PDB file of C-alpha atoms in Angstrom:
ATOM      1  CA  UNK A 246      33.440 -26.973  47.618  1.00 74.00           C
ATOM      2  CA  UNK A 247      34.153 -23.528  46.317  1.00 86.00           C
ATOM      3  CA  UNK A 248      36.044 -24.903  43.222  1.00 88.00           C
ATOM      4  CA  UNK A 249      32.889 -26.899  42.283  1.00 89.00           C
ATOM      5  CA  UNK A 250      30.613 -23.718  42.632  1.00 90.00           C
ATOM      6  CA  UNK A 251      32.983 -21.960  40.251  1.00 91.00           C
ATOM      7  CA  UNK A 252      32.816 -24.702  37.869  1.00 91.00           C
ATOM      8  CA  UNK A 253      29.039 -24.889  37.967  1.00 91.00           C
ATOM      9  CA  UNK A 254      28.835 -21.167  37.284  1.00 92.00           C
ATOM     10  CA  UNK A 255      31.163 -21.266  34.407  1.00 92.00           C
ATOM     11  CA  UNK A 256      29.120 -24.276  32.803  1.00 91.00           C
ATOM     12  CA  UNK A 257      25.982 -22.177  33.415  1.00 91.00           C
ATOM     13  CA  UNK A 258      27.502 -18.925  31.883  1.00 93.00           C
ATOM     14  CA  UNK A 259      28.680 -21.077  28.786  1.00 92.00           C
ATOM     15  CA  UNK A 260      25.366 -23.140  28.172  1.00 94.00           C
ATOM     16  CA  UNK A 261      22.672 -20.880  29.120  1.00 93.00           C
ATOM     17  CA  UNK A 262      23.159 -18.423  26.106  1.00 93.00           C
ATOM     18  CA  UNK A 263      23.580 -21.539  23.858  1.00 94.00           C
ATOM     19  CA  UNK A 264      20.272 -22.940  25.117  1.00 94.00           C
ATOM     20  CA  UNK A 265      18.528 -19.695  24.803  1.00 94.00           C
ATOM     21  CA  UNK A 266      19.887 -19.058  21.194  1.00 94.00           C
ATOM     22  CA  UNK A 267      18.763 -22.571  20.144  1.00 93.00           C
ATOM     23  CA  UNK A 268      15.173 -22.015  21.587  1.00 93.00           C
ATOM     24  CA  UNK A 269      14.790 -18.800  19.884  1.00 92.00           C
ATOM     25  CA  UNK A 270      15.771 -20.360  16.371  1.00 90.00           C
ATOM     26  CA  UNK A 271      13.351 -23.263  17.094  1.00 88.00           C
ATOM     27  CA  UNK A 272      10.655 -20.939  17.810  1.00 87.00           C
ATOM     28  CA  UNK A 273      11.437 -18.676  14.891  1.00 84.00           C
ATOM     29  CA  UNK A 274      11.974 -21.319  12.164  1.00 80.00           C
ATOM     30  CA  UNK A 275      10.442 -24.611  13.173  1.00 79.00           C
ATOM     31  CA  UNK A 276       7.213 -23.507  14.893  1.00 78.00           C
ATOM     32  CA  UNK A 277       6.440 -20.841  12.447  1.00 73.00           C
ATOM     33  CA  UNK A 278       6.502 -23.184   9.403  1.00 65.00           C
ATOM     34  CA  UNK A 279       9.431 -21.750   7.686  1.00 63.00           C
ATOM     35  CA  UNK A 280      11.646 -24.765   8.018  1.00 59.00           C
ATOM     36  CA  UNK A 281       9.119 -27.216   6.532  1.00 60.00           C
ATOM     37  CA  UNK A 282       6.550 -25.222   4.563  1.00 57.00           C
ATOM     38  CA  UNK A 283       3.352 -27.382   3.678  1.00 57.00           C
ATOM     39  CA  UNK A 284       3.712 -28.474   0.060  1.00 55.00           C
ATOM     40  CA  UNK A 285       7.310 -27.928  -0.263  1.00 55.00           C
ATOM     41  CA  UNK A 286       8.482 -24.350  -0.986  1.00 53.00           C
ATOM     42  CA  UNK A 287       5.127 -23.324  -2.628  1.00 59.00           C
ATOM     43  CA  UNK A 288       2.451 -21.802  -0.707  1.00 66.00           C
ATOM     44  CA  UNK A 289      -1.181 -22.320  -2.137  1.00 79.00           C
ATOM     45  CA  UNK A 290      -2.866 -19.566  -0.458  1.00 85.00           C
ATOM     46  CA  UNK A 291      -1.994 -15.852  -0.684  1.00 87.00           C
ATOM     47  CA  UNK A 292      -3.810 -12.721   0.669  1.00 87.00           C
ATOM     48  CA  UNK A 293      -3.805 -10.086  -1.847  1.00 89.00           C
ATOM     49  CA  UNK A 294      -6.043  -7.147  -0.717  1.00 90.00           C
ATOM     50  CA  UNK A 295      -8.888  -6.372   1.785  1.00 92.00           C
ATOM     51  CA  UNK A 296     -11.262  -3.491   1.509  1.00 92.00           C
ATOM     52  CA  UNK A 297     -13.299  -2.781   4.679  1.00 92.00           C
ATOM     53  CA  UNK A 298     -17.054  -2.011   4.349  1.00 91.00           C
ATOM     54  CA  UNK A 299     -17.893  -1.369   8.004  1.00 89.00           C
ATOM     55  CA  UNK A 300     -16.820  -2.155  11.491  1.00 89.00           C
ATOM     56  CA  UNK A 301     -17.271  -5.906  11.052  1.00 89.00           C
ATOM     57  CA  UNK A 302     -17.394  -6.569   7.362  1.00 92.00           C
ATOM     58  CA  UNK A 303     -15.008  -6.442   4.378  1.00 93.00           C
ATOM     59  CA  UNK A 304     -14.300  -7.560   0.786  1.00 93.00           C
ATOM     60  CA  UNK A 305     -11.225  -9.831   0.644  1.00 93.00           C
ATOM     61  CA  UNK A 306      -9.335 -10.826  -2.456  1.00 92.00           C
ATOM     62  CA  UNK A 307      -7.202 -13.883  -2.095  1.00 92.00           C
ATOM     63  CA  UNK A 308      -5.290 -16.294  -4.397  1.00 90.00           C
ATOM     64  CA  UNK A 309      -5.706 -19.981  -4.328  1.00 89.00           C
ATOM     65  CA  UNK A 310      -3.232 -21.609  -6.469  1.00 85.00           C
ATOM     66  CA  UNK A 311      -3.808 -19.999  -9.880  1.00 85.00           C
ATOM     67  CA  UNK A 312      -7.265 -18.792  -9.127  1.00 91.00           C
ATOM     68  CA  UNK A 313      -8.479 -15.534  -7.472  1.00 92.00           C
ATOM     69  CA  UNK A 314     -11.472 -15.460  -5.129  1.00 93.00           C
ATOM     70  CA  UNK A 315     -13.459 -12.498  -4.016  1.00 93.00           C
ATOM     71  CA  UNK A 316     -14.885 -12.980  -0.743  1.00 94.00           C
ATOM     72  CA  UNK A 317     -17.276 -11.137   1.434  1.00 94.00           C
ATOM     73  CA  UNK A 318     -16.543 -11.270   5.396  1.00 92.00           C
ATOM     74  CA  UNK A 319     -19.319 -10.534   7.765  1.00 90.00           C
ATOM     75  CA  UNK A 320     -18.819 -11.201  11.667  1.00 86.00           C
ATOM     76  CA  UNK A 321     -18.100 -15.060  11.540  1.00 84.00           C
ATOM     77  CA  UNK A 322     -19.345 -15.643   8.057  1.00 91.00           C
ATOM     78  CA  UNK A 323     -17.560 -15.861   4.694  1.00 91.00           C
ATOM     79  CA  UNK A 324     -19.262 -15.843   1.292  1.00 92.00           C
ATOM     80  CA  UNK A 325     -17.824 -16.458  -2.116  1.00 93.00           C
ATOM     81  CA  UNK A 326     -18.832 -13.596  -4.452  1.00 93.00           C
ATOM     82  CA  UNK A 327     -16.737 -14.385  -7.660  1.00 92.00           C
ATOM     83  CA  UNK A 328     -13.929 -16.489  -9.169  1.00 93.00           C
ATOM     84  CA  UNK A 329     -11.364 -15.169 -11.452  1.00 91.00           C
ATOM     85  CA  UNK A 330      -8.903 -16.900 -13.494  1.00 89.00           C
ATOM     86  CA  UNK A 331      -6.623 -13.766 -13.808  1.00 87.00           C
ATOM     87  CA  UNK A 332      -6.257 -10.779 -11.441  1.00 83.00           C
ATOM     88  CA  UNK A 333      -8.755  -8.216 -12.163  1.00 70.00           C
ATOM     89  CA  UNK A 334      -7.322  -4.940 -13.146  1.00 74.00           C
ATOM     90  CA  UNK A 335      -9.206  -1.585 -12.541  1.00 71.00           C
ATOM     91  CA  UNK A 336      -9.336   0.959 -15.276  1.00 71.00           C
ATOM     92  CA  UNK A 337      -7.561   3.552 -12.920  1.00 68.00           C
ATOM     93  CA  UNK A 338      -4.520   0.902 -12.468  1.00 59.00           C
ATOM     94  CA  UNK A 339      -4.398   0.384 -16.279  1.00 55.00           C
ATOM     95  CA  UNK A 340      -4.013   4.036 -17.486  1.00 55.00           C
ATOM     96  CA  UNK A 341      -3.013   6.979 -15.345  1.00 52.00           C
ATOM     97  CA  UNK A 342      -5.867   9.386 -15.002  1.00 48.00           C
ATOM     98  CA  UNK A 343      -5.117  12.654 -16.451  1.00 53.00           C
ATOM     99  CA  UNK A 344      -7.197  15.781 -15.649  1.00 50.00           C
ATOM    100  CA  UNK A 345      -8.402  17.556 -18.550  1.00 48.00           C
ATOM    101  CA  UNK A 346      -7.149  21.088 -18.998  1.00 47.00           C
ATOM    102  CA  UNK A 347      -9.665  23.782 -19.373  1.00 49.00           C
ATOM    103  CA  UNK A 348      -8.755  26.488 -21.598  1.00 47.00           C
ATOM    104  CA  UNK A 349     -10.299  29.950 -20.458  1.00 48.00           C
ATOM    105  CA  UNK A 350     -10.721  32.566 -22.986  1.00 49.00           C
ATOM    106  CA  UNK A 351     -10.608  36.105 -21.791  1.00 42.00           C
TER     107      UNK A 351
END
C-alpha cells in the first residue's frame, strides 16, 4: 500500500507541472488568437492614436486595411468624422520647430 502511494506521488510530481505548462501555453497562444490570427498573418484593424477630449469622449485614429479613419467616441457612441487614404502628417511633425533668435541691440 505504501509503495502505491509513493508511485502516485511520483506521477503527480511529474505530470502536474507538465499539465500546468500546457495549460499556460494554450491560454497564451491559442485563446489569445496568436496561433491562428484571423485572415492569416495580416491584421486588418490597427489602433494608431487616441486624443482624450473629456472624461467620456475622445478622438480616435485607426487604420482599416490601407485606409485611415478619424472617429469621435462619446460614451457608447462612435461617429466617423473623416476618411484618409494616407496618414495625415502635422506640420510640427514634418519639420522641427525652431525658435527665432532675437537680436538685442544695446
